[in-house]
Coordinates of C-alpha atoms and ligand atoms in Angstrom, one line a residue:
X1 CA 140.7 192.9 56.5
X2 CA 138.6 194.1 53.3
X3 CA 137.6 191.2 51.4
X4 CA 137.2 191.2 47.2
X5 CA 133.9 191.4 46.8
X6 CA 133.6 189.4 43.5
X7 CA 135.1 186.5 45.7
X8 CA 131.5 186.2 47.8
X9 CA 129.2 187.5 44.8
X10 CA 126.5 185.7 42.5
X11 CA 126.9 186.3 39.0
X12 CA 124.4 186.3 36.6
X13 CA 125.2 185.8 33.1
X14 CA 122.7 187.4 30.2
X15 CA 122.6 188.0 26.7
X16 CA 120.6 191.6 25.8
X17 CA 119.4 190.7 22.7
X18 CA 117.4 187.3 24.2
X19 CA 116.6 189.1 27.5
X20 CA 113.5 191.6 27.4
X21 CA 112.5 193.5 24.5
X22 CA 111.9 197.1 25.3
X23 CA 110.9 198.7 22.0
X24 CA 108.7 196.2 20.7
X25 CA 111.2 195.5 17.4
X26 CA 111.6 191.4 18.3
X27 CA 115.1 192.2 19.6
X28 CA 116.2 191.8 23.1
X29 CA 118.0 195.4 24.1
X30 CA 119.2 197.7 26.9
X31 CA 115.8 199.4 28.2
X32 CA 114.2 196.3 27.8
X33 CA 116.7 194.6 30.7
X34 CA 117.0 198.1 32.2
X35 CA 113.6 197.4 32.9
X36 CA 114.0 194.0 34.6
X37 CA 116.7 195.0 36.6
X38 CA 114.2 194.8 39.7
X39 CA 113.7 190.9 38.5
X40 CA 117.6 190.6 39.0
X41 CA 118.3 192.3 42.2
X42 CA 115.0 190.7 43.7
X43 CA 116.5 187.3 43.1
X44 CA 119.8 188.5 44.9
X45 CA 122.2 188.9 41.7
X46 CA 125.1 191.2 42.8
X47 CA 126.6 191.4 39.2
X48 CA 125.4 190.9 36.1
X49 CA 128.1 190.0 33.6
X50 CA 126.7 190.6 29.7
X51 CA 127.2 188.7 26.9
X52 CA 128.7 191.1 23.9
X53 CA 126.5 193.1 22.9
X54 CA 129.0 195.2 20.6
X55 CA 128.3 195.9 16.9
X56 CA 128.6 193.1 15.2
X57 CA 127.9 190.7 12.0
X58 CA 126.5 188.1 14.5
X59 CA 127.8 185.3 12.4
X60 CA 129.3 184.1 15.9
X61 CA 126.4 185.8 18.2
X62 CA 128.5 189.1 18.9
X63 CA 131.5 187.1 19.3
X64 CA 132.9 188.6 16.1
X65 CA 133.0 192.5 17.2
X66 CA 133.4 195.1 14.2
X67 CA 133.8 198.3 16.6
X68 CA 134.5 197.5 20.7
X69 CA 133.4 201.4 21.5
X70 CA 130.1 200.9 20.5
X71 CA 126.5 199.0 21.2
X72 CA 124.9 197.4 18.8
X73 CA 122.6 200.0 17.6
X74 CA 119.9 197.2 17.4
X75 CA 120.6 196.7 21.2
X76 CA 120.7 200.3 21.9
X77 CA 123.3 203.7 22.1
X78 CA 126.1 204.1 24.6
X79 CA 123.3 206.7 26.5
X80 CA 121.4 203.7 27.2
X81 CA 124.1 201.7 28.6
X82 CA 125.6 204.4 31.0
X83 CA 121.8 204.4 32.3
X84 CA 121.7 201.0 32.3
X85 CA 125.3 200.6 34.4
X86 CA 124.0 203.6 36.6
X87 CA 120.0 201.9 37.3
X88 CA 122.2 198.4 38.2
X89 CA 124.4 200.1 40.6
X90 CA 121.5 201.8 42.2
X91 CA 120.3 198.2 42.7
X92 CA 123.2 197.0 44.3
X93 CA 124.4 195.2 41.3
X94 CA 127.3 195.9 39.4
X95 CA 128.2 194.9 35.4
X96 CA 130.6 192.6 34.2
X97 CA 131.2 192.5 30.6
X98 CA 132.4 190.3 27.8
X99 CA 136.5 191.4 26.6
X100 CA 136.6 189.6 23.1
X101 CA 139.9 190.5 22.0
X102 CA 141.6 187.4 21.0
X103 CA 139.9 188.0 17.4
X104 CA 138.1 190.8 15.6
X105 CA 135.7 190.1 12.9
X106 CA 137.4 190.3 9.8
X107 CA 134.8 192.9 8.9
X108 CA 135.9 195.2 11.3
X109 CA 137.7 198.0 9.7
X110 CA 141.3 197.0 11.1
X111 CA 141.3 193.8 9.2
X112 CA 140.2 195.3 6.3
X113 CA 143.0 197.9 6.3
X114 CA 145.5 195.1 7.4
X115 CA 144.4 192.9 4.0
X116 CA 144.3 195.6 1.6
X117 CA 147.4 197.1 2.2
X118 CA 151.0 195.1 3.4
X119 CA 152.2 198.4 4.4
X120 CA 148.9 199.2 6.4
X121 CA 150.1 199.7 10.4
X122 CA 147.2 197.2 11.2
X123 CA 148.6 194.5 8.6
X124 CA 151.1 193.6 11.9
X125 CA 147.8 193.7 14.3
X126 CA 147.2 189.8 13.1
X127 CA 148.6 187.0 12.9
X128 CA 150.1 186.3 8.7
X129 CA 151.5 183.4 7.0
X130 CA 152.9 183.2 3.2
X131 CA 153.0 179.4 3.3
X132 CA 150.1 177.4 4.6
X133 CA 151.6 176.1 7.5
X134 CA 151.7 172.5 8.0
X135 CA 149.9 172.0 11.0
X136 CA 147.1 174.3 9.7
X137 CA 144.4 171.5 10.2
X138 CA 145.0 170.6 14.1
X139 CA 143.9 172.8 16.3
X140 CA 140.7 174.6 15.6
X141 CA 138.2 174.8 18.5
X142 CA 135.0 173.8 16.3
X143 CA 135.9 170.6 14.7
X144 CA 133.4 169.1 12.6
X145 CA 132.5 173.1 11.7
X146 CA 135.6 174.4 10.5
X147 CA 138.3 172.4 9.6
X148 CA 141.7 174.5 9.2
X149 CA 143.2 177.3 11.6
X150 CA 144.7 179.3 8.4
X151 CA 142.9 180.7 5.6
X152 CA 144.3 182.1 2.8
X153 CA 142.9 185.8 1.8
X154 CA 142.7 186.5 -1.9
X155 CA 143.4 190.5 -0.7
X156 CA 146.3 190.0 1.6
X157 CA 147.8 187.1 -0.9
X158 CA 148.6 185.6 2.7
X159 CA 147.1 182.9 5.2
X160 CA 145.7 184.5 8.4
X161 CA 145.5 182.4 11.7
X162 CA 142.1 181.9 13.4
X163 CA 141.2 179.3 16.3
X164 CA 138.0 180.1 15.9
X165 CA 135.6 180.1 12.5
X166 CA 137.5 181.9 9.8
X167 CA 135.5 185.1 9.6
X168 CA 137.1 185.5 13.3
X169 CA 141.1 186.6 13.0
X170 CA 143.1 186.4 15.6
X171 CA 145.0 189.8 17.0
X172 CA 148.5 189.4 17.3
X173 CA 149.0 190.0 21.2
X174 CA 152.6 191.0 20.8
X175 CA 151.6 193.9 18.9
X176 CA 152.3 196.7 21.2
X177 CA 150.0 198.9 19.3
X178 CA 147.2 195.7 19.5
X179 CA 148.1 195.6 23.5
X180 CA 148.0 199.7 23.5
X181 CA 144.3 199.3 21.9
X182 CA 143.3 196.5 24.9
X183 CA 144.1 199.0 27.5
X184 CA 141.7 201.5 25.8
X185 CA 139.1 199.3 25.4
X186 CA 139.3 198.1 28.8
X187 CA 139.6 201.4 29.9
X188 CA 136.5 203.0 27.8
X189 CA 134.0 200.6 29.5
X190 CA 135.4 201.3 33.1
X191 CA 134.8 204.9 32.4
X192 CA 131.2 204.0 31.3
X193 CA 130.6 202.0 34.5
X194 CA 131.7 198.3 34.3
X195 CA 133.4 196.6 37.1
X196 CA 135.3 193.8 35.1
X197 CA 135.5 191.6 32.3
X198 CA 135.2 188.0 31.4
X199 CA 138.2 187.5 28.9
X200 CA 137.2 185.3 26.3
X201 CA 139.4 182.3 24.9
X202 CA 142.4 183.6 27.2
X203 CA 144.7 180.8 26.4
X204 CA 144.1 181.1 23.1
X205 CA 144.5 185.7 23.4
X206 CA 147.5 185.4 25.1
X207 CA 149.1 182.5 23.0
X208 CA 152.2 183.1 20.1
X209 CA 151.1 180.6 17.7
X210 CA 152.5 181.4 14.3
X211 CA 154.4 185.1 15.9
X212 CA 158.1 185.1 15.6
X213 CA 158.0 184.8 19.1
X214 CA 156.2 181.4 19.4
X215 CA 158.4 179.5 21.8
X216 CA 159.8 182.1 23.5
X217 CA 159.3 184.4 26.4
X218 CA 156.5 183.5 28.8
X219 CA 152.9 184.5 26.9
X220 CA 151.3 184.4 30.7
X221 CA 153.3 187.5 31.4
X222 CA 150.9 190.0 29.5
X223 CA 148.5 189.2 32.3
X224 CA 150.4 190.8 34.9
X225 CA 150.7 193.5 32.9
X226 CA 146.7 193.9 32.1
X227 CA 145.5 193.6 35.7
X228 CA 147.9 196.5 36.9
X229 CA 146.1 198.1 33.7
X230 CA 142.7 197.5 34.7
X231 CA 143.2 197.7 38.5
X232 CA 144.7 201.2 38.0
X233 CA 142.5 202.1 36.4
X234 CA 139.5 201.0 39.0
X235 CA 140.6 199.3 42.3
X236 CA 137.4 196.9 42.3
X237 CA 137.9 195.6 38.8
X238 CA 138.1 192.1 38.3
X239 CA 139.6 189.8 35.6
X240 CA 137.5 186.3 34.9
X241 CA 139.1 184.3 32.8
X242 CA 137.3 181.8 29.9
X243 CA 139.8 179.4 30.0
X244 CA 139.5 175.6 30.1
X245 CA 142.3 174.6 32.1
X246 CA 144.4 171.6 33.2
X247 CA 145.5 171.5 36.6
X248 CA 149.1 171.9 36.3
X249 CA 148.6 175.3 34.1
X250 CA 146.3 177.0 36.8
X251 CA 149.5 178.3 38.7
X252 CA 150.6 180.3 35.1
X253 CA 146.9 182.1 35.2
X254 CA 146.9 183.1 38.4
X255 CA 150.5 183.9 39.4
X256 CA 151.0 185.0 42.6
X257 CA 147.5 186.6 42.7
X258 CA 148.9 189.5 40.7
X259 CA 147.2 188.0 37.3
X260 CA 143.7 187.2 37.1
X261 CA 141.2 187.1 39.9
X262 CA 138.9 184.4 38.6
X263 CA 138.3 181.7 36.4
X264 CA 135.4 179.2 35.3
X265 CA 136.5 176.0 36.7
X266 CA 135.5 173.8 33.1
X267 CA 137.8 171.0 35.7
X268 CA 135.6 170.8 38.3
X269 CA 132.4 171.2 36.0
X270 CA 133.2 168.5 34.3
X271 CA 133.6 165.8 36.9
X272 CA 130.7 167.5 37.9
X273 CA 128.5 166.0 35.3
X274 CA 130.0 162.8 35.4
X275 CA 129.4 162.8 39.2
X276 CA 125.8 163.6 38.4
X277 CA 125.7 160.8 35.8
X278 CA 127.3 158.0 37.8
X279 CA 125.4 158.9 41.2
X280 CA 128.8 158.9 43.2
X281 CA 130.8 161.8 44.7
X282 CA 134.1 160.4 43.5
X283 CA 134.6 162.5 40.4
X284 CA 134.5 165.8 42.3
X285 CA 137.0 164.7 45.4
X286 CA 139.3 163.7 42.6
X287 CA 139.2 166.7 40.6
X288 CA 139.4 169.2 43.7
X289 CA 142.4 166.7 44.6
X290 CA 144.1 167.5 41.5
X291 CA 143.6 171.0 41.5
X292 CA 146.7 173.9 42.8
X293 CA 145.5 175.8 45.8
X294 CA 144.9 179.1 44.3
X295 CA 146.5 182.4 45.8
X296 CA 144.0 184.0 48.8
X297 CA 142.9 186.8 46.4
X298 CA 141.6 184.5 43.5
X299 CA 138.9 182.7 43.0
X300 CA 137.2 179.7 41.4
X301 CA 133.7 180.4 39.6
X302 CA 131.4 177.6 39.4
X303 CA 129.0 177.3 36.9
X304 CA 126.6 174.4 35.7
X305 CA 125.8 176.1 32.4
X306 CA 126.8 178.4 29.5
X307 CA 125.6 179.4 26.1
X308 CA 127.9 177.0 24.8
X309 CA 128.1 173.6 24.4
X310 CA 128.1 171.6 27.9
X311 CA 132.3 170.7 27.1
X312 CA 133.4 167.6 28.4
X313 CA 136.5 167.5 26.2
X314 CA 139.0 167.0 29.5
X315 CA 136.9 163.5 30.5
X316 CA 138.5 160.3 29.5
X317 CA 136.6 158.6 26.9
X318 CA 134.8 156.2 28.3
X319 CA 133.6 159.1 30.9
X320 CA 132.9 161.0 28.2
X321 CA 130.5 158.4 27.0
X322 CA 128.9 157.8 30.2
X323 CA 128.0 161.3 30.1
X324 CA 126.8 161.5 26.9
X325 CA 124.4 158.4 27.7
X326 CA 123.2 159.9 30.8
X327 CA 122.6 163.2 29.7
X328 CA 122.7 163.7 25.9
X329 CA 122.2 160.3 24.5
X330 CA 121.1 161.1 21.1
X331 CA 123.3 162.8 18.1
X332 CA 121.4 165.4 17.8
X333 CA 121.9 166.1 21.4
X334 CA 125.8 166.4 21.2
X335 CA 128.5 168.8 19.3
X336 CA 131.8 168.9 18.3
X337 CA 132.4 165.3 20.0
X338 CA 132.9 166.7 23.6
X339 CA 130.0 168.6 24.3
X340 CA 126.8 168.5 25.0
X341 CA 123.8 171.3 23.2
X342 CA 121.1 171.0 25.9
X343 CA 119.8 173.1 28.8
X344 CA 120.4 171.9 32.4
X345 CA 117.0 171.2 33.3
X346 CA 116.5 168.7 30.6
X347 CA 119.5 167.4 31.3
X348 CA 118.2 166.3 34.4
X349 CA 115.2 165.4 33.3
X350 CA 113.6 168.2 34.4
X351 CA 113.9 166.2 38.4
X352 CA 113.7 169.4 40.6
X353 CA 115.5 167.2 43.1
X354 CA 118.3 166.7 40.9
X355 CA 118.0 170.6 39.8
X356 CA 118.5 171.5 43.2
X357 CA 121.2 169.4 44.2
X358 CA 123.4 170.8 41.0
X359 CA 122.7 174.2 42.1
X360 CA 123.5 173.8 45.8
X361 CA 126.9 172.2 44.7
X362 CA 127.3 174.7 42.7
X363 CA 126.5 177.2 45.4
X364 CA 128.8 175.9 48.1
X365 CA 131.6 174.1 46.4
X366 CA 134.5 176.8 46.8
X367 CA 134.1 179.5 44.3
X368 CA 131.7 181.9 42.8
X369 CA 128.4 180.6 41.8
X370 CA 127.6 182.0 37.7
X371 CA 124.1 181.5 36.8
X372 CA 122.8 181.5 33.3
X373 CA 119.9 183.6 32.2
X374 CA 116.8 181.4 32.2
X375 CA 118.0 178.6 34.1
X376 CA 116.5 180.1 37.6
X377 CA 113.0 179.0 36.2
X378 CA 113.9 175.7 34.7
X379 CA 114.2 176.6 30.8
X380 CA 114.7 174.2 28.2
X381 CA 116.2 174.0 24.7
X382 CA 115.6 173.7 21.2
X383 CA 117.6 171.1 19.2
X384 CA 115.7 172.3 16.1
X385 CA 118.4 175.0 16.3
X386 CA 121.7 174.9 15.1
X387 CA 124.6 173.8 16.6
X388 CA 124.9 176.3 19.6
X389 CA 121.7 178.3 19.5
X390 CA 119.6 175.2 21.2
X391 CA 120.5 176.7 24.9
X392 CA 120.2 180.6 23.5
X393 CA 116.5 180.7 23.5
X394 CA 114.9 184.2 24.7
X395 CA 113.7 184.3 28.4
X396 CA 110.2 183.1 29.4
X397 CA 108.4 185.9 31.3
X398 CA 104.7 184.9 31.2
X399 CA 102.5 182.6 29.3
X400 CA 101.6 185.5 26.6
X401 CA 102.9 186.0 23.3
X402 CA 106.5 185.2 22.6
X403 CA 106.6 184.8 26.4
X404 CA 106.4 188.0 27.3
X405 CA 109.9 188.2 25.3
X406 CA 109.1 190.8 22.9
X407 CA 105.6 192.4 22.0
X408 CA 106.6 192.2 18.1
X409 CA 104.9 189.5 15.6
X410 CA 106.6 186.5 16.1
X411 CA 107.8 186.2 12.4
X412 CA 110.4 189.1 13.6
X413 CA 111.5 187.7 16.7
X414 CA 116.0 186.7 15.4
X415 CA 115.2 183.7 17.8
X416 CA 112.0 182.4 18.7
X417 CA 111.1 181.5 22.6
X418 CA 110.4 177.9 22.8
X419 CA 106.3 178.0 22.9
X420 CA 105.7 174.1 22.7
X421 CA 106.0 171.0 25.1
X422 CA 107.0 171.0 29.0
X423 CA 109.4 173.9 28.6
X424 CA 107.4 175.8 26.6
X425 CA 106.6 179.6 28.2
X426 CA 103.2 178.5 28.0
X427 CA 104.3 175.8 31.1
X428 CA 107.3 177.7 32.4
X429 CA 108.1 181.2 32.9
X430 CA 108.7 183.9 35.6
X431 CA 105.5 185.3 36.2
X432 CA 103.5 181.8 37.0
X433 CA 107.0 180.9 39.4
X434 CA 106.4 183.7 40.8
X435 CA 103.0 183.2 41.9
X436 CA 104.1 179.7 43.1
X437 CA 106.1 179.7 46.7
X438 CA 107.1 176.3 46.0
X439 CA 108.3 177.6 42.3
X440 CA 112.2 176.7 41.4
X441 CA 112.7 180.4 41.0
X442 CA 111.3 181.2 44.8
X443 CA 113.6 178.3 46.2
X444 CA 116.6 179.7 44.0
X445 CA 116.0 183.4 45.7
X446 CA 115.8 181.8 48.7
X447 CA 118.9 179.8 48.9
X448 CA 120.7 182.5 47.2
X449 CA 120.0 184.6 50.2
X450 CA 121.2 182.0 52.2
X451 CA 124.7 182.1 50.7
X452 CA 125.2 185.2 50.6
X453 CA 124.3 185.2 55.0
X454 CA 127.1 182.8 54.8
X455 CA 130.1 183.9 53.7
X456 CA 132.5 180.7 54.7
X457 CA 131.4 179.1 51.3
X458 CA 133.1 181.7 49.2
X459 CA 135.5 183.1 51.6
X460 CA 136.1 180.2 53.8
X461 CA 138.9 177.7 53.9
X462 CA 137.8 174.3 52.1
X463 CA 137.7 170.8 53.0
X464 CA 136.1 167.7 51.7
X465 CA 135.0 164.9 54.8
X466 CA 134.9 161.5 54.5
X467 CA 131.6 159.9 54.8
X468 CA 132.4 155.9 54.0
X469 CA 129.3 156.5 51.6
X470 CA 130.8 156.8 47.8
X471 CA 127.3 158.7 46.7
X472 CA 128.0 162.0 49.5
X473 CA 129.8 164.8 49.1
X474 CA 130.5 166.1 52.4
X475 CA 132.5 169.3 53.0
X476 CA 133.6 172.0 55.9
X477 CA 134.1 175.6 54.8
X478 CA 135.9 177.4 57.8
X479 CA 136.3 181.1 58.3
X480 CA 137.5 183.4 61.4
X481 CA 136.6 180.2 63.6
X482 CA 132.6 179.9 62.0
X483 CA 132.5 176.4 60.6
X484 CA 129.9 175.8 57.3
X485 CA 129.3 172.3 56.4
X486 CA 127.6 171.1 52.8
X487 CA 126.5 167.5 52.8
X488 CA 124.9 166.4 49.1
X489 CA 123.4 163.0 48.7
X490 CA 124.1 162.5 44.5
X491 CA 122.4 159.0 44.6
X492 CA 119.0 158.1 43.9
X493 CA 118.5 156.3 47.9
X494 CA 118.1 157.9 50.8
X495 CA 121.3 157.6 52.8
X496 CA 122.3 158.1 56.7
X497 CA 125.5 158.5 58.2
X498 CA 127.6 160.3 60.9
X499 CA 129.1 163.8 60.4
X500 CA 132.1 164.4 62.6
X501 CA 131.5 168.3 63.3
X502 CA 134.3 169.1 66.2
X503 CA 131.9 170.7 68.0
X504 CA 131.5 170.4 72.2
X505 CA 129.3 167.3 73.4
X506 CA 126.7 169.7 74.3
X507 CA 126.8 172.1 70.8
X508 CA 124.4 171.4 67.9
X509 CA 124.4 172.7 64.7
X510 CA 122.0 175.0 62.4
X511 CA 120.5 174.2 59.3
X512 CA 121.0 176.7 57.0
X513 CA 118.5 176.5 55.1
X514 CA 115.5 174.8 56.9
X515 CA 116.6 177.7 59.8
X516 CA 116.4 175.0 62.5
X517 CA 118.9 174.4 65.3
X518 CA 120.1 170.4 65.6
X519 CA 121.2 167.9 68.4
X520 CA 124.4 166.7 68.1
X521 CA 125.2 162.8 69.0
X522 CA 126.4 162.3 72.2
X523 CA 129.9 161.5 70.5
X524 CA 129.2 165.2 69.3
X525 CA 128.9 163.9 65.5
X526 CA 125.7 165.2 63.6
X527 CA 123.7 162.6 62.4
X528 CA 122.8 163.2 58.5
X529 CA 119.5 161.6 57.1
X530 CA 119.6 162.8 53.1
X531 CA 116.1 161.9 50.8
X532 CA 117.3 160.8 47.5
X533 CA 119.4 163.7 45.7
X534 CA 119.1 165.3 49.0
X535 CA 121.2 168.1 50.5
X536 CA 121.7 170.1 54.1
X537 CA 123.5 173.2 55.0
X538 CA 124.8 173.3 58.5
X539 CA 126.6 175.7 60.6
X540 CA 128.7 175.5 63.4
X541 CA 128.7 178.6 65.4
X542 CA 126.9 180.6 68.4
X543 CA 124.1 180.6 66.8
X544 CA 122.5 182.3 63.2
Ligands
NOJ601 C1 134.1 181.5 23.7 C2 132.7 181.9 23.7 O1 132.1 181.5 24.9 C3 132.0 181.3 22.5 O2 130.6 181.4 22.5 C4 132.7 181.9 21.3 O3 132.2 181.2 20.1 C5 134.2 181.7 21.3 N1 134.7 182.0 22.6 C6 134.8 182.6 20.3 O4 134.8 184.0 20.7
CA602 CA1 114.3 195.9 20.8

């Protein structure tokens, strides 16, 4: 049988206008990544999925759109996308792309005609209140930052609902005009050679807060109704959702596999980083334990990190805490009260042993792996940014000016590349891993090659193994009768123990990685010896 293709594909997350810098005016833009798209595809990315890159008053870093059928003419014209979508796919990669239509700026020329005039068709595209209602200070997604969800517009002489800051208003999904508009956006950028969308805040796009409607009628059903849109339009496309959800409202998201295809699994990434702070495997096994099976055509993406805060909002408190003291133990370090504003790697105190062993969960933990720009050589942050611009730093190509970034002066670079310190381009960037077969980026190319030869981690059927050792995860992926193991070692000991493998008294087992065939026990288990923060990949078959 066919199999999706996004369900056994490494994503690669970017932002243009941080990538590369074609022209030389200190902002990141199309021919500038057109250019590295060799980079990508060498380090065996089969989809890039691109931050917005719309026009845009970047008070929310293109998260606040003014015009969806258009680039950011700072960024580049629609010609240079189409070439840009057309050099990917000639590299074997194809584009995913950022669908940012719970809100529109409240620039862009809809809200503007909805304010001005009452009678305006677009005054029923958002979301209105004559009253401020009284829940109008719970709610907002950036507490500390913006403190109501309604805000009253002198023009309009009405409140306006946003979840987000209050230059972003929300769309009123039960618009069928505002749904109408959706399906030509989404349509627009299949034409022009995209492959799918992440859907941003989907919980919050498909929700009925302050719409007559609120309360009624499943919200979850537009889904259905945008994935026949999309699919029709493009058989390959594929919906990824943003949404941080709990366990018992995956099943709404995903349906019967008739919704959306994939979604960032905040769950598991979360009990991820307290598994990583507390040394001990516990955290994952109990958050895959709580999580719905998902339908055979959907899929989980894994991710360490975003260009957002680190959230660890669904912790307990105390977990929360534990987190925060392992990895972001100063204020300055932390945001909104559940996240945390730092890069992986200095997270992890920049320990390559710890570095790999949070990528190779995230590589083999059921799901698609999503990598974030920068991250493949070990970047760090800024905290002398605001808020969320600490982890949005432009990529480190070489050790020469701005990095390589940009040839501009570096008094007209938006965001400057962090020059200074251990994670300074001067100390880490592409070109010197490059030169280094030991470098982070060459082990990352490597093992990404590795997962894509083996296709039971994101196809296979997954089960966790018990080890008797509380700091090992151990788990079986198993596909048309080929068996892939993962065992990780999250403590800082070395650790042995007995892996039951169900294999024949006289099998072995590979190594996936170290490409080396293994003796089994004569009780045919696989004994495991794990360094500290160690981690094997083994394969039961007839042989690699
Ligand atoms: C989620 C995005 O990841 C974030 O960066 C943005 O601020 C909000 N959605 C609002 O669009
Ligand atoms: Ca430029």
């Amino acid at each position: 049988m066919a199999e999706h293709w996004y369900k056994n594909a490494v994503l690669y997350c970017l932002d243009v206008k941080t990538f590369a810098d074609g022209n030389g005016d200190g902002i990141g833009d199309f021919t500038g990544l057109a250019a590295r798209l060799d980079y990508l595809a060498g380090l065996n990315v089969d989809c890039i999925w691109l931050q917005p890159f719309f026009p845009s008053p970047m008070r929310d870093n293109g998260y606040d759109i003014v015009d969806y059928y258009n680039v950011d003419p700072r960024l580049g014209t629609l010609g240079d996308f189409v070439e840009f979508t057309r050099r990917a796919k000639e590299n074997g990669m194809r584009v995913m792309i950022d669908l940012v239509v719970n809100h529109t700026s409240i620039d862009h020329p809809w809200f503007q005609a909805a304010r001005q005039d009452p009678a305006s068709p677009y005054r029923d595209w958002y979301v209105w209140s004559e009253d401020k209602p009284a829940d109008a200070h719970e709610g907002t997604v950036f507490p500390g930052k913006q403190d109501t969800t309604w805000t009253w517009d002198r023009e309009a002489k009405a409140y306006y609902f946003h979840r987000f800051y209050d230059h972003q208003a929300e769309l009123n999904i039960t618009s069928p005009a505002v749904r109408r508009e959706i399906q030509k956006v989404t349509g627009f950028w299949l034409q022009l050679g995209v492959t799918g969308f992440r859907i941003d805040a989907l919980p919050f796009l498909i929700e009925h807060k302050g719409l007559p409607t609120e309360g009624m009628g499943d919200p979850h059903a537009y889904l259905r109704e945008l994935r026949h849109h999309v699919q029709t339009l493009c058989g390959d496309a594929c919906l990824m959702a943003e949404a941080n959800l709990l366990p018992e409202e995956v099943p709404d998201y995903f349906g019967d596999g008739d919704k959306i295809h994939m979604s960032f699994n905040f769950w598991v990434n979360q009990h991820l980083f307290l598994a990583l702070a507390r040394r001990d495997a516990g955290p994952i096994l109990r958050s895959y334990a709580q999580l719905p099976a998902l339908p055979p055509w959907c899929q989980w993406n894994n991710f360490l990190r975003s260009h957002d805060e680190l959230d660890l909002g669904r912790l307990q408190k105390d977990e929360l805490q534990e987190v925060f003291a392992a990895f972001g133990p100063e204020p300055g370090m932390q945001l909104y009260g559940r996240g945390i504003r730092r890069r992986l790697a200095p997270m992890l105190g920049n320990d390559r042993r710890r570095i790999e062993l949070a990528h190779s969960l995230m590589l083999t933990l059921p799901g698609t792996p999503v990598l974030r720009y920068g991250d493949e050589i070990g970047m760090g942050d800024d905290l002398s940014l605001p808020d969320r611009e600490s982890v949005r730093t432009p990529m480190q190509w070489t050790d020469g000016a701005n990095g390589g970034f940009s040839r501009a002066d570096a008094g007209q670079l938006s965001l400057p590349p962090i020059a200074e310190g251990e994670y300074g381009y001067r100390q880490v960037n592409v070109e010197a891993q490059r030169r280094d077969s030991d470098s982070l980026l060459n082990w990352l190319e490597r093992v990404l090659r590795r997962r894509k030869e083996t296709p039971e981690f994101g196809l296979g059927e997954c089960r966790f193994i018990e080890t008797g050792r509380p700091e090992v995860l151990a788990h079986r992926c198993d596909l048309d009768g080929v068996t892939a193991f993962a065992v990780h070692n999250l403590g800082p000991r070395r650790v042995r123990f007995d892996l039951p493998v169900d294999a024949p008294a006289d099998g072995c087992v590979h190594d996936i990685l170290a490409r080396r065939r293994e003796e089994l026990q004569k009780d045919g288990h696989y004994r495991v010896d794990l360094e500290p923060y160690g981690y094997r990949w083994l394969r039961r078959d007839a042989g690699e």
